[in-house]
Short mmCIF file of C-alpha atoms in Angstrom, two decimals:
data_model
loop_
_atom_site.label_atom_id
_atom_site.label_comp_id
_atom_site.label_asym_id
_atom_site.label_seq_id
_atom_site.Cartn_x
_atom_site.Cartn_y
_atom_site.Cartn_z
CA UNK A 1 -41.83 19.93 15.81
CA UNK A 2 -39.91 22.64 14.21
CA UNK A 3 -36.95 22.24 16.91
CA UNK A 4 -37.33 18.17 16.13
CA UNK A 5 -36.89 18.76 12.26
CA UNK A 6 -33.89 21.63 12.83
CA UNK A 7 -31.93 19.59 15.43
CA UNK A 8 -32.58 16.45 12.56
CA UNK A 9 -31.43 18.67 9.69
CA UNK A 10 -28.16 19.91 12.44
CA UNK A 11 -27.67 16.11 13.05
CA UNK A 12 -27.50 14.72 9.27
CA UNK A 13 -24.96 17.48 8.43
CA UNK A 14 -22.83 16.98 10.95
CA UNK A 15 -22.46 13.59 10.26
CA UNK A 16 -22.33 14.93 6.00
CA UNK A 17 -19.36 17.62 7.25
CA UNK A 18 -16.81 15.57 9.14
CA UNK A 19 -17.26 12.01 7.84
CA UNK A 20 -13.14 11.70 8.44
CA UNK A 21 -13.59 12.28 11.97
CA UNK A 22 -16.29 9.87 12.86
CA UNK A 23 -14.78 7.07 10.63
CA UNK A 24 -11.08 7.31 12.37
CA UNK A 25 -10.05 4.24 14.03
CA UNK A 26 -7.61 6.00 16.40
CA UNK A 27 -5.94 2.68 16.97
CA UNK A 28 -4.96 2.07 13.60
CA UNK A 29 -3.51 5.42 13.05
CA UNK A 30 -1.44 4.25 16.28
CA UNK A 31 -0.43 0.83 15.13
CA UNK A 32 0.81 2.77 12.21
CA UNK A 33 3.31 4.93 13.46
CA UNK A 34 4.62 1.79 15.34
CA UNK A 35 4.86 0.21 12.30
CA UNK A 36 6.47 2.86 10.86
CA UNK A 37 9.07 3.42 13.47
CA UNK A 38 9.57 -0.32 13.61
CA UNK A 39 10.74 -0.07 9.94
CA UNK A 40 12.90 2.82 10.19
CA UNK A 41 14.65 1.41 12.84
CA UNK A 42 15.24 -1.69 10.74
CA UNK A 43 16.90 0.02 7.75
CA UNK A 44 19.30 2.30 9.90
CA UNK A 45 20.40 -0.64 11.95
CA UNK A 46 20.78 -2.72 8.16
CA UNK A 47 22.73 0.45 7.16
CA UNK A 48 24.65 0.52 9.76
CA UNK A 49 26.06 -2.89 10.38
CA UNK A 50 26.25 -2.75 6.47
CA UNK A 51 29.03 0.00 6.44
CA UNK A 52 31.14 -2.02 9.17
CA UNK A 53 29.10 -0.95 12.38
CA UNK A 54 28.99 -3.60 15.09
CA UNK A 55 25.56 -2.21 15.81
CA UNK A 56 23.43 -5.50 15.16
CA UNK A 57 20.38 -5.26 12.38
CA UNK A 58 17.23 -4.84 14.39
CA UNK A 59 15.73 -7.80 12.71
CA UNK A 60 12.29 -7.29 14.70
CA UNK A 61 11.42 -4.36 13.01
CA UNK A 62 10.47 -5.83 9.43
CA UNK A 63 7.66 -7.08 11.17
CA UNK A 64 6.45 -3.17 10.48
CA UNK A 65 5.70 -4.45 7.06
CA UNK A 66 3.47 -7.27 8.05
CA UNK A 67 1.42 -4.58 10.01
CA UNK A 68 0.96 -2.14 7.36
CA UNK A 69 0.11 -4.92 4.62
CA UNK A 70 -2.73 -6.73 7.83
CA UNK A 71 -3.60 -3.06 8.62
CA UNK A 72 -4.52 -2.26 5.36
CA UNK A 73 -6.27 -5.92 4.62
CA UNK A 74 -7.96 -4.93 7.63
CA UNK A 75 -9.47 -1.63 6.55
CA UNK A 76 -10.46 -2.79 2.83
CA UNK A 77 -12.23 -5.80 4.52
CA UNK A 78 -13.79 -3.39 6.68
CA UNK A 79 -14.69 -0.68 3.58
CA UNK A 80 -16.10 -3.79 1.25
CA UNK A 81 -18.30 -5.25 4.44
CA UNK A 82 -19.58 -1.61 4.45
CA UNK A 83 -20.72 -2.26 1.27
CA UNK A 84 -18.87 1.33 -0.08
CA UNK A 85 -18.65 1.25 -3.62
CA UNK A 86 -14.90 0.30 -4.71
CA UNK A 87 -14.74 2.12 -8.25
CA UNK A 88 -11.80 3.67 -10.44
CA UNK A 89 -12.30 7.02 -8.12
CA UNK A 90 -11.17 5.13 -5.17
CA UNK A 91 -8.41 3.19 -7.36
CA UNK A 92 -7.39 6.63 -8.30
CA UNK A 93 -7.02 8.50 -4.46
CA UNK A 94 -4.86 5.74 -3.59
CA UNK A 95 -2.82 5.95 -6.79
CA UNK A 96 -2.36 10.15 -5.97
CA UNK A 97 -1.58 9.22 -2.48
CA UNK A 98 1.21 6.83 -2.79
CA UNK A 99 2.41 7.33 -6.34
CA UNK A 100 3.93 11.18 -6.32
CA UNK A 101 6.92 10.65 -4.04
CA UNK A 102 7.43 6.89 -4.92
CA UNK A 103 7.59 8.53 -8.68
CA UNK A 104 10.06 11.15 -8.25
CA UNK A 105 12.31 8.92 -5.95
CA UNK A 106 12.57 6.16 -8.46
CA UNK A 107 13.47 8.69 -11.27
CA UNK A 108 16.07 10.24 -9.27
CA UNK A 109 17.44 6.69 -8.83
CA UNK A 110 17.33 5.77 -12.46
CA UNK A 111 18.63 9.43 -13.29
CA UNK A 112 21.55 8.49 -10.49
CA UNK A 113 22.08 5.33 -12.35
CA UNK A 114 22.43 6.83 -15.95
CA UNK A 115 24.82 9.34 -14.63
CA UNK A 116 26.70 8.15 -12.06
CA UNK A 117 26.33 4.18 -12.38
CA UNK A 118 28.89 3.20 -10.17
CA UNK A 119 27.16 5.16 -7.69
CA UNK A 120 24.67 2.61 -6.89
CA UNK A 121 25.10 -1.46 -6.35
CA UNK A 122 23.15 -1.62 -9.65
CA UNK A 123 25.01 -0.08 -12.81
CA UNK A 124 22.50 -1.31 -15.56
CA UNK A 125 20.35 1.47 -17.00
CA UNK A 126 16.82 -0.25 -17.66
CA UNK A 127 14.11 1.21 -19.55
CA UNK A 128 11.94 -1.56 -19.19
CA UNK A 129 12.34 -1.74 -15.24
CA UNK A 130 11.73 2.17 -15.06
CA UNK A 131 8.38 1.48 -16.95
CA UNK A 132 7.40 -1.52 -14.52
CA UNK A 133 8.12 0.58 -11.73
CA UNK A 134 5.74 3.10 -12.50
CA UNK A 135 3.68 0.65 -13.09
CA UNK A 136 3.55 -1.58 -9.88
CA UNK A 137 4.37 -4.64 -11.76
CA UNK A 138 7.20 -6.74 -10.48
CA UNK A 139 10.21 -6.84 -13.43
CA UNK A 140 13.65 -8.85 -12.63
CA UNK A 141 16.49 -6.25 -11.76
CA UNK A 142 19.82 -6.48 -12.55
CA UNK A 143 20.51 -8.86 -9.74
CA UNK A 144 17.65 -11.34 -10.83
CA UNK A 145 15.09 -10.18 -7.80
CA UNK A 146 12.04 -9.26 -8.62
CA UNK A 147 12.35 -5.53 -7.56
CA UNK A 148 11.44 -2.15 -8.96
CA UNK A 149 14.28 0.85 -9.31
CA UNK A 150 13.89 1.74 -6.05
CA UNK A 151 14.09 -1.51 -4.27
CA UNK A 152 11.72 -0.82 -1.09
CA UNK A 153 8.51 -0.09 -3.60
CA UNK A 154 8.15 -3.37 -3.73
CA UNK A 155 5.66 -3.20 -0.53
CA UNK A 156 3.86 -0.91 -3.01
CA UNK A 157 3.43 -3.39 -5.91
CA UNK A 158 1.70 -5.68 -3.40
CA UNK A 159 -0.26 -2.84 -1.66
CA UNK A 160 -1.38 -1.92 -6.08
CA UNK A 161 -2.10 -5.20 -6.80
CA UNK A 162 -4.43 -5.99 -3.70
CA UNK A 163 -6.46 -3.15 -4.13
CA UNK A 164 -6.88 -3.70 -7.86
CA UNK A 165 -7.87 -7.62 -6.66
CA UNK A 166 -10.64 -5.59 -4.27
CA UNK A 167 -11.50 -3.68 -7.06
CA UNK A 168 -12.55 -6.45 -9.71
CA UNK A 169 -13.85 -8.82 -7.46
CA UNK A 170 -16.13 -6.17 -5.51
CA UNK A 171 -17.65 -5.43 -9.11
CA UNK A 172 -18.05 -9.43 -9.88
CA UNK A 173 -19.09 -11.11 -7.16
CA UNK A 174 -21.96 -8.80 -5.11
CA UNK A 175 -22.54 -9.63 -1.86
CA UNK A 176 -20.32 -12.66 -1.46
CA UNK A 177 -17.54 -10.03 -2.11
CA UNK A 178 -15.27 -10.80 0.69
CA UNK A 179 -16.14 -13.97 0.63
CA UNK A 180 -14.50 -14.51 -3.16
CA UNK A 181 -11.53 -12.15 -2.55
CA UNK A 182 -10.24 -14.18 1.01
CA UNK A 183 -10.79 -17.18 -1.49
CA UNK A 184 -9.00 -15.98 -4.42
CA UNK A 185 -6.32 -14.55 -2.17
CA UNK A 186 -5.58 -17.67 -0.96
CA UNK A 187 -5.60 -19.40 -3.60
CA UNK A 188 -2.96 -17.07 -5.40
CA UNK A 189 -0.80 -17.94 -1.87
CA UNK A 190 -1.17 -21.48 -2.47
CA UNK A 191 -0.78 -21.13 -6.26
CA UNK A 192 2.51 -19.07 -5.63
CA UNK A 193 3.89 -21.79 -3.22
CA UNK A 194 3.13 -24.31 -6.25
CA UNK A 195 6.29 -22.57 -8.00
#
């Protein structure tokens, strides 16, 4: 009985030590370093043909971004069906994840721009942009897009604004959670097509 209740105790804390490990989906770690290759090789082929190369843009991989934003619907569907609790602690880990480099690159950029304007394709110094960057909220650029300083974060203002969706409707509507954020997703498609 002793043996029972020790190899119980060795059990429940190995599943307590490495939670990480058990919960990897190996597959979606894969189908993100595709996507992430897929990307890359978009931009340098853009960059390319851009400065006069005859290389042609490798238009197949922006797809990449239509995996990471599924991937990542994917795994918050699959976090909210677990019923795990989506509070301002998990707000915040993705916020200290993503925010750091996407930060500093965007002030270098607006640094770049306020001493060297003709550097960049932009030459408008912004204040108000700078602040909407940091703040994941789309703000028109120079060039009338809705884009933030540096123009690829705006796959982050998406990524920011879906998980604060998760994060409100987790806490409003209980166990019919997924069920109200597919809706309300949805609707906000249909309600953007509207315009």
């Amino acid at each position: 009985m002793g043996n029972n209740r020790k190899f119980g105790k060795a059990n429940q804390q190995g599943s307590s030590i490495s939670p990480r490990n058990q919960g990897t989906l190996y597959s979606i770690q894969y189908l993100r370093a595709v996507a992430a290759y897929l990307v890359v090789l978009f931009h340098i082929s853009a960059t390319l043909n851009g400065k006069g190369s005859d290389i042609a843009v490798f238009e197949t991989g922006a797809i990449g971004v239509d995996i990471f934003f599924v991937l990542s619907g994917f795994l918050m569907a699959m976090i909210v069906g677990q019923r795990r609790e989506i509070d301002g602690q998990f707000l915040l880990r993705r916020i200290i994840r993503i925010a750091p480099l996407y930060y500093l690159l965007t002030s270098v950029l607006f640094v770049i721009a306020a001493l060297a304007p003709d550097f960049l394709v932009s030459d408008r110094l912004n204040f108000a942009q700078l602040f909407a960057s940091f703040l994941f909220i789309p703000f028109p650029s120079a060039d009338g897009s809705l884009a933030p300083i540096l123009s690829l974060g705006w796959t982050l203002n998406y990524e920011m604004f879906f998980y604060c969706l998760i994060a409100l409707t987790t806490r409003l509507f209980g166990d019919r959670k997924l069920q109200f954020t597919v809706m309300l997703i949805i609707g906000l498609v249909r309600l953007g097509f509207c315009f």
